[in-house]
XYZ file of C-alpha atoms in Angstrom:
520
model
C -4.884 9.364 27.038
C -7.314 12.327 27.366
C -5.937 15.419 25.004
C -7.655 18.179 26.967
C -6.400 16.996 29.619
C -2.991 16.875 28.318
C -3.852 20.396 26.324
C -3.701 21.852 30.333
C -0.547 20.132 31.394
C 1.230 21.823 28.242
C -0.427 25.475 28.606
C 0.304 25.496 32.483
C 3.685 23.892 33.171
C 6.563 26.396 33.448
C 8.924 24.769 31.723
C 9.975 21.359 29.996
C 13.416 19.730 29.665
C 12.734 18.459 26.146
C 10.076 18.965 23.746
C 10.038 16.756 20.891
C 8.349 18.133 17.345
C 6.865 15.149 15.696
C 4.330 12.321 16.137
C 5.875 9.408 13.945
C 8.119 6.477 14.899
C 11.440 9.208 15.700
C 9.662 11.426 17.471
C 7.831 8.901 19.736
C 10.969 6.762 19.984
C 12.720 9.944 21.228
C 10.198 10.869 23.202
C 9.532 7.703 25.106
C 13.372 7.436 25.560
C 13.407 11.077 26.518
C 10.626 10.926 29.964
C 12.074 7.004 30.742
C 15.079 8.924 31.644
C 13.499 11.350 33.826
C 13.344 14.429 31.502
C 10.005 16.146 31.721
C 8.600 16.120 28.153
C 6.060 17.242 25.922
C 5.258 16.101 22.441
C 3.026 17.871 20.003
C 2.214 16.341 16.500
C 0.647 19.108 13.535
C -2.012 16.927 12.686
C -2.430 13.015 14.130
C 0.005 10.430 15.246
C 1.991 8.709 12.446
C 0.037 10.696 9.729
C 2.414 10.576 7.388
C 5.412 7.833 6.635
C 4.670 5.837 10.065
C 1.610 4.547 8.887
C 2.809 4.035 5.676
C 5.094 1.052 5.675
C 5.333 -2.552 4.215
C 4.811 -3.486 7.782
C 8.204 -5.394 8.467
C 10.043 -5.128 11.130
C 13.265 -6.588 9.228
C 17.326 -6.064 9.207
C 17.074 -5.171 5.526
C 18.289 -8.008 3.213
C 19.299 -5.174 0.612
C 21.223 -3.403 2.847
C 23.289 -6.483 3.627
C 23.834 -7.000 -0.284
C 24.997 -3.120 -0.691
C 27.750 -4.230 2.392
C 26.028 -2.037 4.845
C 26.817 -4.421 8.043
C 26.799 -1.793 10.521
C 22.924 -1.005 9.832
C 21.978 -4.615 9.404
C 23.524 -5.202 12.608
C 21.972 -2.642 14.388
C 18.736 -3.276 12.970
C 18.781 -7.091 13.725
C 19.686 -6.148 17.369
C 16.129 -3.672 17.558
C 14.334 -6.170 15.769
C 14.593 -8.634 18.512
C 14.100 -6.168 20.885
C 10.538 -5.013 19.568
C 9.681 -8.253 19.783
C 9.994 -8.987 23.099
C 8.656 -5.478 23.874
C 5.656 -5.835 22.021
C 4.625 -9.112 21.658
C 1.233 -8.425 20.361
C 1.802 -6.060 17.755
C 5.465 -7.488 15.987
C 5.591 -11.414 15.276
C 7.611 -14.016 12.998
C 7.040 -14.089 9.207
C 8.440 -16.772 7.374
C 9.272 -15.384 3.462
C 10.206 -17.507 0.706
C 12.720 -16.366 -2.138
C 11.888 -18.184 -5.277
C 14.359 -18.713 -7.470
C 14.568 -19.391 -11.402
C 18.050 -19.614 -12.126
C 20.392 -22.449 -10.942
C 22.756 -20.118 -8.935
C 19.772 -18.586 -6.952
C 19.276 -20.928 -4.067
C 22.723 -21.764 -3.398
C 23.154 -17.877 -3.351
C 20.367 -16.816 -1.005
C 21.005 -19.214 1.482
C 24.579 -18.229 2.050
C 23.748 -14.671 2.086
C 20.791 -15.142 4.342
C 22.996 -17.402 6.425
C 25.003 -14.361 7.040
C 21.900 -12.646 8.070
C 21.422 -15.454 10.309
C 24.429 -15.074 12.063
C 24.573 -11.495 12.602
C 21.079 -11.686 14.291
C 22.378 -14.121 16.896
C 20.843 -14.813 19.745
C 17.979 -12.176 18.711
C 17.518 -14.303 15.681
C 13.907 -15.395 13.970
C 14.554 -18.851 12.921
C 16.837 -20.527 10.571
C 17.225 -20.228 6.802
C 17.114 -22.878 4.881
C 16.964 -24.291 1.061
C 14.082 -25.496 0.009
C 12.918 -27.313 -2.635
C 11.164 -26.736 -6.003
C 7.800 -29.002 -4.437
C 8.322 -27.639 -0.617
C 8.277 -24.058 -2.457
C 5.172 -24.377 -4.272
C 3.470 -26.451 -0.937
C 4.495 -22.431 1.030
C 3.397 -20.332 -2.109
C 1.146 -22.662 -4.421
C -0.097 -19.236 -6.877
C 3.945 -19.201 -7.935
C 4.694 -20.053 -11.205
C 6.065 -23.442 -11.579
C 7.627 -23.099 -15.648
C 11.662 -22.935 -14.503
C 11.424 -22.568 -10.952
C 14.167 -24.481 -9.255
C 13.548 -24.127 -5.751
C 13.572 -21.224 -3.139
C 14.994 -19.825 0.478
C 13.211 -19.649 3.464
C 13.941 -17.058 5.484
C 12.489 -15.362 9.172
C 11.860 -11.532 9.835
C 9.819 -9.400 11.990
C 6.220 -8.309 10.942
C 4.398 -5.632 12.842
C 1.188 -2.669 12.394
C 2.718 0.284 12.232
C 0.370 2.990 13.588
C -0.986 0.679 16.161
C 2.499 0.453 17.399
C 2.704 4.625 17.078
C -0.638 4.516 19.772
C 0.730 2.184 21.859
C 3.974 4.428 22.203
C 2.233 7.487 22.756
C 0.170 5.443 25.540
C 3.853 4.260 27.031
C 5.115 7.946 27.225
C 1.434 9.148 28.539
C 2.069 6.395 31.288
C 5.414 7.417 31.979
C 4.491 11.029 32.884
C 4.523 12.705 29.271
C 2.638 15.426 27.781
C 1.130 14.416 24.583
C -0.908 16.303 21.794
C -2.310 15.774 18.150
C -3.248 18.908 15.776
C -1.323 21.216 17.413
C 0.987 22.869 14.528
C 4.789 24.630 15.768
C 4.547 28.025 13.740
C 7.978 29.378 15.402
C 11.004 29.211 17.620
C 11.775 31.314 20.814
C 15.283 32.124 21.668
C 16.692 33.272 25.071
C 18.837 36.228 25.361
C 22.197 34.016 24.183
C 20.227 33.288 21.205
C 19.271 29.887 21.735
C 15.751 27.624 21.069
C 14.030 28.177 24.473
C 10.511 26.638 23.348
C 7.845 26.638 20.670
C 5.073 28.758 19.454
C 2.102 26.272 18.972
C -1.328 26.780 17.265
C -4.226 23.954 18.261
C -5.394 23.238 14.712
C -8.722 22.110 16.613
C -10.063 25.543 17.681
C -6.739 27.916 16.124
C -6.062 29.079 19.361
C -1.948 30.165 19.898
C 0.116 29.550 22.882
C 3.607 28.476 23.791
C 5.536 26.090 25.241
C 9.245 26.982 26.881
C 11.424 24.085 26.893
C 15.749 24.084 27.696
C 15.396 21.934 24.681
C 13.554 20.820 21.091
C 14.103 18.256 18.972
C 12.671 18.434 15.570
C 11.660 15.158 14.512
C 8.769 15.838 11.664
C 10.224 13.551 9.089
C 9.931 15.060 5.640
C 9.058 18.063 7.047
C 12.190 18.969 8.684
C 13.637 21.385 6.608
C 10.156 23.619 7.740
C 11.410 23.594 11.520
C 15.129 24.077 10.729
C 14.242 27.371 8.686
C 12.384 28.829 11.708
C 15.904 28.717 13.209
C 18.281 29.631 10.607
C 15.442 30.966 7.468
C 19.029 31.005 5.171
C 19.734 26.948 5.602
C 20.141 24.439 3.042
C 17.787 21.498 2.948
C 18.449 18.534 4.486
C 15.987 16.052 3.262
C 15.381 14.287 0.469
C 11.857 12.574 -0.205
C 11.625 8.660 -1.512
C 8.500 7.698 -2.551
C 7.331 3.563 -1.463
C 4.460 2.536 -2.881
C 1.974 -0.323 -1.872
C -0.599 -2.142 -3.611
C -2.980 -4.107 -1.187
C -5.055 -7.167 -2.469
C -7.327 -10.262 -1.406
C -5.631 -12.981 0.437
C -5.947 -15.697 -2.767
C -3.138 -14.390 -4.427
C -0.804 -15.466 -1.476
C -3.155 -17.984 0.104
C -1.049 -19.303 2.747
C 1.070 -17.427 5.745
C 3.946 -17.447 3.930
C 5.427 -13.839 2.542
C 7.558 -13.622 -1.010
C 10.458 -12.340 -1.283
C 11.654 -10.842 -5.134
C 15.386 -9.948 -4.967
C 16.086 -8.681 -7.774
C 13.579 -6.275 -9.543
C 14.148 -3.680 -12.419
C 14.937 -0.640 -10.320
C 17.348 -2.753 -8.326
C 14.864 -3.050 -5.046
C 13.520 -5.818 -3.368
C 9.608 -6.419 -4.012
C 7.598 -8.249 -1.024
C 4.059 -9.046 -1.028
C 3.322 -9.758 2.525
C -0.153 -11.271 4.489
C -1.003 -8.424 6.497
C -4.533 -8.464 8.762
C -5.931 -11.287 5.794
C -5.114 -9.310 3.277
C -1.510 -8.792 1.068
C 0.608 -5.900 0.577
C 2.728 -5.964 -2.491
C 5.196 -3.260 -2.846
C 7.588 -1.200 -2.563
C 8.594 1.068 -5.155
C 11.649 3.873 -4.389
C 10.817 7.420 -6.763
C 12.566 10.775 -5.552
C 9.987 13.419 -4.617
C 10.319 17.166 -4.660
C 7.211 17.912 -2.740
C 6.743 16.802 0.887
C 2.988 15.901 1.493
C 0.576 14.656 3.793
C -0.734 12.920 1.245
C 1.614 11.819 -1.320
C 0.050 10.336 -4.498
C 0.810 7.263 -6.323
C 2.559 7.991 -9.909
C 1.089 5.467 -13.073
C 4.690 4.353 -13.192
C 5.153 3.235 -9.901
C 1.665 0.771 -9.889
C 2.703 -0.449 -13.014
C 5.774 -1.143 -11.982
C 4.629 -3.550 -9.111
C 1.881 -5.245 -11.116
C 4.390 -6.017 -13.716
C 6.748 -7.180 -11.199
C 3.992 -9.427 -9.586
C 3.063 -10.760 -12.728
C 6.207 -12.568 -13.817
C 5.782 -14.260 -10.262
C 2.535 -15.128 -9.983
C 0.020 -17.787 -11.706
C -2.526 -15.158 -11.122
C -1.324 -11.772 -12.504
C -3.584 -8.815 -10.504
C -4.521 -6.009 -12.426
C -5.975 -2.701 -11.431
C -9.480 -4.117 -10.800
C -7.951 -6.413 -7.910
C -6.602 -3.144 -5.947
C -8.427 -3.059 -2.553
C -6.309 0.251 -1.581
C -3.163 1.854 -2.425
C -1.459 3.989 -0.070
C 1.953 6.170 -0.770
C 4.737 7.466 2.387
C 7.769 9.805 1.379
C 11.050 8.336 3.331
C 12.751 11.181 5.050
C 16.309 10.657 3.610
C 19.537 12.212 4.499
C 19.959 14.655 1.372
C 23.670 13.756 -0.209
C 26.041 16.403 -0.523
C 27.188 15.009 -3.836
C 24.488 15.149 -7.162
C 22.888 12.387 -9.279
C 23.078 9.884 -6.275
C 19.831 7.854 -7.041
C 17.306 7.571 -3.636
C 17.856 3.842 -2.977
C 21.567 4.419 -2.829
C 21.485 6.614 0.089
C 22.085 5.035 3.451
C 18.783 4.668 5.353
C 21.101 4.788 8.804
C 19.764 8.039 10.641
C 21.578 10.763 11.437
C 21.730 13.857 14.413
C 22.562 17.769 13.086
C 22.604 20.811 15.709
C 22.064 23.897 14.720
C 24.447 27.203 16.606
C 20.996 27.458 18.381
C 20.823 23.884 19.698
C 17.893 22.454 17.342
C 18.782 19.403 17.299
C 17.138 17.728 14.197
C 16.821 13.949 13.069
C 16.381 12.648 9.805
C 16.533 9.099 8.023
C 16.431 5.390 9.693
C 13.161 3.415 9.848
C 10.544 2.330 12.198
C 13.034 -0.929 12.918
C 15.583 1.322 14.818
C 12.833 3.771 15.973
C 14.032 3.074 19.566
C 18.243 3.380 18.894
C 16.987 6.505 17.361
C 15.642 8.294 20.631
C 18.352 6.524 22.475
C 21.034 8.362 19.756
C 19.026 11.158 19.853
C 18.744 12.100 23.619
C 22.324 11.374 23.926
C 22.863 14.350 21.357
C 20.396 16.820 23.156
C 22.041 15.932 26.665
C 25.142 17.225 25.285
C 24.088 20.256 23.429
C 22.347 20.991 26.575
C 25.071 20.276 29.100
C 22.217 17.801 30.879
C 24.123 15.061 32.636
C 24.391 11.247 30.942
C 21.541 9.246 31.893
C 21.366 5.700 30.497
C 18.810 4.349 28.489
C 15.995 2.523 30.247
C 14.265 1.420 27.089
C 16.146 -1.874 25.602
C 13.509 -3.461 27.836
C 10.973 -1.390 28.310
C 7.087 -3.294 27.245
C 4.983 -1.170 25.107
C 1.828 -0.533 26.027
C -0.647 -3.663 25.892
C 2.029 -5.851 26.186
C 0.621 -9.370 25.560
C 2.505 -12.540 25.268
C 1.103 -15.459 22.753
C -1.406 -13.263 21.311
C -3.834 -15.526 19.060
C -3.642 -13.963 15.564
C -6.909 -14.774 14.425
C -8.563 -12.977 16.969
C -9.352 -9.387 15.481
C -8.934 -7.212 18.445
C -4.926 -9.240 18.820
C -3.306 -6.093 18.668
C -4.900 -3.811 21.405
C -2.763 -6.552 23.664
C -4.432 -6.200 27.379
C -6.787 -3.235 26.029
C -8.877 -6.231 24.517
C -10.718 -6.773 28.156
C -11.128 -3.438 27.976
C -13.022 -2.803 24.558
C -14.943 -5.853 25.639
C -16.277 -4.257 28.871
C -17.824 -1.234 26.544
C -19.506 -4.086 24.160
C -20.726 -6.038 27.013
C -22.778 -3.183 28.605
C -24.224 -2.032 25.157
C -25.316 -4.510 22.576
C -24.953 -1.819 20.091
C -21.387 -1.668 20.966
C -21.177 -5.596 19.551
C -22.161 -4.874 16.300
C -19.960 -4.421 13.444
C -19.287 -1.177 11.313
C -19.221 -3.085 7.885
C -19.427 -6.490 6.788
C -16.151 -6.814 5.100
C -14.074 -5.656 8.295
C -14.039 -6.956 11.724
C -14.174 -3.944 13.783
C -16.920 -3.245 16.316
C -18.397 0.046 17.557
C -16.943 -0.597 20.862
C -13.257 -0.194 19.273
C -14.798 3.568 18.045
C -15.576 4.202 21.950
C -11.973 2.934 22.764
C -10.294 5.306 20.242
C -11.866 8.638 21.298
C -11.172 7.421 25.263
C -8.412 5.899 25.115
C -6.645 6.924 22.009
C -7.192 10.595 21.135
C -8.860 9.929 18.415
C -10.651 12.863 16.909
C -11.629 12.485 13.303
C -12.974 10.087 11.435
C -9.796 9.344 9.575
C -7.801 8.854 12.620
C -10.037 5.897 13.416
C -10.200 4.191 10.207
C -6.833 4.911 8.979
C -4.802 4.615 12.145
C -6.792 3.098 14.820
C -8.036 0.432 12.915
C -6.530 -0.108 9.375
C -10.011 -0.208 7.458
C -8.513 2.676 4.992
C -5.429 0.635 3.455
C -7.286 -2.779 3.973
C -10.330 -1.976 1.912
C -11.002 2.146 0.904
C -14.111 1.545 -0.756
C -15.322 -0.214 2.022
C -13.951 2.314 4.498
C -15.843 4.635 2.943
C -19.345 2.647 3.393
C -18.196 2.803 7.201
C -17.367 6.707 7.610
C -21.326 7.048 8.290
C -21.407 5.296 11.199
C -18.038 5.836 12.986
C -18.617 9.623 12.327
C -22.065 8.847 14.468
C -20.856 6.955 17.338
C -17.654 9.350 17.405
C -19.968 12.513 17.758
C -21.650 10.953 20.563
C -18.951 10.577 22.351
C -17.551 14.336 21.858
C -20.534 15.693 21.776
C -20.701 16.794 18.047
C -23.684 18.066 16.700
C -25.127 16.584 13.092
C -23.190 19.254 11.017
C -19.877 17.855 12.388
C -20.907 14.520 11.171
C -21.902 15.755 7.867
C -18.154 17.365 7.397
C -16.461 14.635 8.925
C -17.966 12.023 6.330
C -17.485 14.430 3.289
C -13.837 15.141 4.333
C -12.929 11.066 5.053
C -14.418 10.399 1.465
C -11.858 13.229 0.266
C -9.089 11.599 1.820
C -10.044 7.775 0.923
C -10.912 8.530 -2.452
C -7.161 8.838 -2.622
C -6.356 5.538 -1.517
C -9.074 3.762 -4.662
C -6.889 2.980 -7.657
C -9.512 3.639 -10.492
């Protein structure tokens, strides 16, 4: 996945049937589903892939207990169905997580089990595994740092668990393979129209070098998340806004406060979520929170209320109450939700089911769902653009389509699991350089060969894209991340062919970003 190479195939072809605005889990689920169909496509992303809320997750791949408890069957069902799915499409990024639902009341574990029973059953033959009651000892034997004053038992339950932005690389990878045009920092500024007034392509700027050209297309979707509204105003500059920003929070700390493999589950918090705190890559992430947001950012910020919120809500759960000190990184995504018509509806009562709006122009837009449904999404949404178009039906060929590196019985305690078959690979550049062996910090697993693979392989081109999105290193440990930037900004240079200024900017700008992510 070379981008100047791609940078020619998008200044030079004549014309493309679709070109999809957006580099997060819609936009590459569209665009995937768009070029498996046959439709020459092009996708161009403002800054890097899955930037913003795509990276940003709790990491589940999940049906949505909540939404099954708010009586929202259709997207539990639907969800369940594409949660399957991704796991047999990408085996090595998306496995099984067993969570346990501790309960303190009497009622609580008859409760949850019928309820997740339910879940059970609508999963079918897609399902996880079982649930099942357990008891107060076989609780504290899956989550020993519970409290044990009251408890009475707990609920196992199964759902998906995945990493979000590798899954975002290996999807750009799939549409590269499939005959796609794909590119990072290149910013839409405006809309052209043909002479019947309709979107005939985009005006693009590369945010590398701020050169302007433009891509005709007989369609566009806009898929940029939060930042729809932006795109939809270069149509119609009078239009109401569509989305409304949610603010999810997540807390990540050392593996010792949930020793074993085994996620919790909190059903019932204050605000009326759900609270997990999830093992993720040896580490766990405790969250989410659910806060409307006026401002759209790249780089939302964490309110006081919101980490209080989850280390209060940890602490009535846990032996071992963490505090601000035990904070490894803290990371913040804005949902792009469906903005109600109606006032005073509160963001975690709006449906997170997606949906499709096109414009008199044809801009067809998506907003809402979640990286679960990411491929429904682009099968939904290239559906819609085939008929605003007047293209002819073409099914789907993605339901069971393998992801790029697809790897079966991937052994999780390998740290280079989730580049799937790009593991040989990334070994070949270690094994002819013993530089290329050695590690980038002592608290992360991640060689300088995996740097190498990123600018190659990945279109990698900033520091943060490798330690934020490449490799996790940002929301697994910032301060340590920070230690690294030095030496990924020196192996990265090599491999453009950056001089030592560029590595001087790259580390001060990566320290700007990550100092973000260090909850002081």
């Amino acid at each position: 996945m070379n981008r100047l190479e791609n940078l020619e195939k998008a200044k030079h072809n004549s014309k493309y049937d679709v070109v999809v605005i957006g580099g997060g889990a819609t936009g590459l689920g569209a665009a995937v589903e768009a070029v498996t169909r046959g439709y020459k496509t092009v996708l161009v992303e403002q800054h890097d892939f899955a930037k913003g809320t795509s990276s940003r997750s709790t990491k589940l791949v999940h049906g949505g207990v909540r939404y099954l408890a708010q009586g929202d069957i259709m997207l539990v069902l639907e969800a369940l169905r594409e949660r399957g799915l991704l796991l047999k499409n990408a085996p090595h990024l998306v496995k099984d997580q067993k969570f346990v639902i501790p309960s303190y009341t009497w009622w609580g574990v008859p409760f949850y089990t019928i309820g997740l029973t339910m879940y059970d059953l609508l999963a079918g033959k897609l399902g996880f595994g079982r649930s099942l009651p357990y008891s107060k000892k076989r609780t504290l034997k899956c989550i020993p740092t519970l409290i044990k004053e009251k408890l009475r038992g707990g609920v196992l339950y199964h759902d998906g668990q995945f990493d979000d932005s590798r899954l975002a690389i290996n999807l750009a990878q799939t549409f590269v393979e499939k005959g796609g045009t794909i590119l990072n920092y290149s910013k839409v500024t405006g809309l052209h129209k043909d002479d019947k007034g309709d979107i005939s392509g985009v005006k693009i700027k590369d945010m590398q070098d701020d050169s302007e050209y433009s891509i005709l297309s007989k369609s566009v979707l806009n898929a940029t998340g939060v930042f729809v509204d932006d795109i939809v105003k270069m149509d119609e500059s009078k239009a109401r806004d569509i989305v409304k920003s949610s603010q999810g929070v997540h807390l990540v700390l050392d593996k010792s406060f949930c020793p074993n493999d085994y996620a919790i589950m909190i059903p019932a918090t204050s605000d009326g979520r759900v609270l997990f705190a999830v093992p993720w890559h040896n580490k766990i992430v405790l969250g989410t929170t659910d806060v409307q947001k006026e401002k759209h950012e790249l780089e939302p910020k964490a309110l006081e209320e919101e980490v209080d919120f989850i280390l209060e809500t940890a602490a009535r759960f846990l032996l071992k109450p963490p505090k601000r000190s035990d904070v490894l990184s803290i990371y913040a995504g804005l949902r792009p939700l469906a903005a109600p018509t109606g006032e005073g509806k509160k963001t975690k009562e709006i449906s997170r089911s997606h949906k499709i709006i096109a414009s008199k122009a044809k801009l067809v837009t998506i907003i809402g769902g979640k990286w679960t449904t990411y491929r429904q999404m682009g099968e939904d949404v290239i559906d819609r653009i085939e008929k605003e178009v007047g293209f002819a039906h073409r099914k789907t060929q993605t339901k069971k389509l393998h992801v790029h590196g697809y790897k079966k019985d991937v052994d999780l305690n390998d740290p280079l699991y989730f580049y799937g078959t790009d593991k040989e690979n990334i070994l070949k550049i270690a094994s002819v350089n013993k530089e290329m062996k050695e590690f980038i910090h002592p608290k992360f697993d991640i060689i300088k060969a995996q740097i190498v693979w990123a600018v190659k392989e990945e279109m990698a081109i900033t520091v943060e894209d490798f330690l934020a999105r490449r490799t996790r290193a940002l929301i697994l440990d910032a301060r340590a991340s920070i230690e690294s930037a030095p030496i990924v900004a020196e192996v990265m240079a090599k491999e453009l062919g950056e001089d030592t200024a560029w590595i001087e900017k790259q580390v001060k700008d990566y320290i700007e970003i990550a100092k973000g992510y260090i909850l002081i």
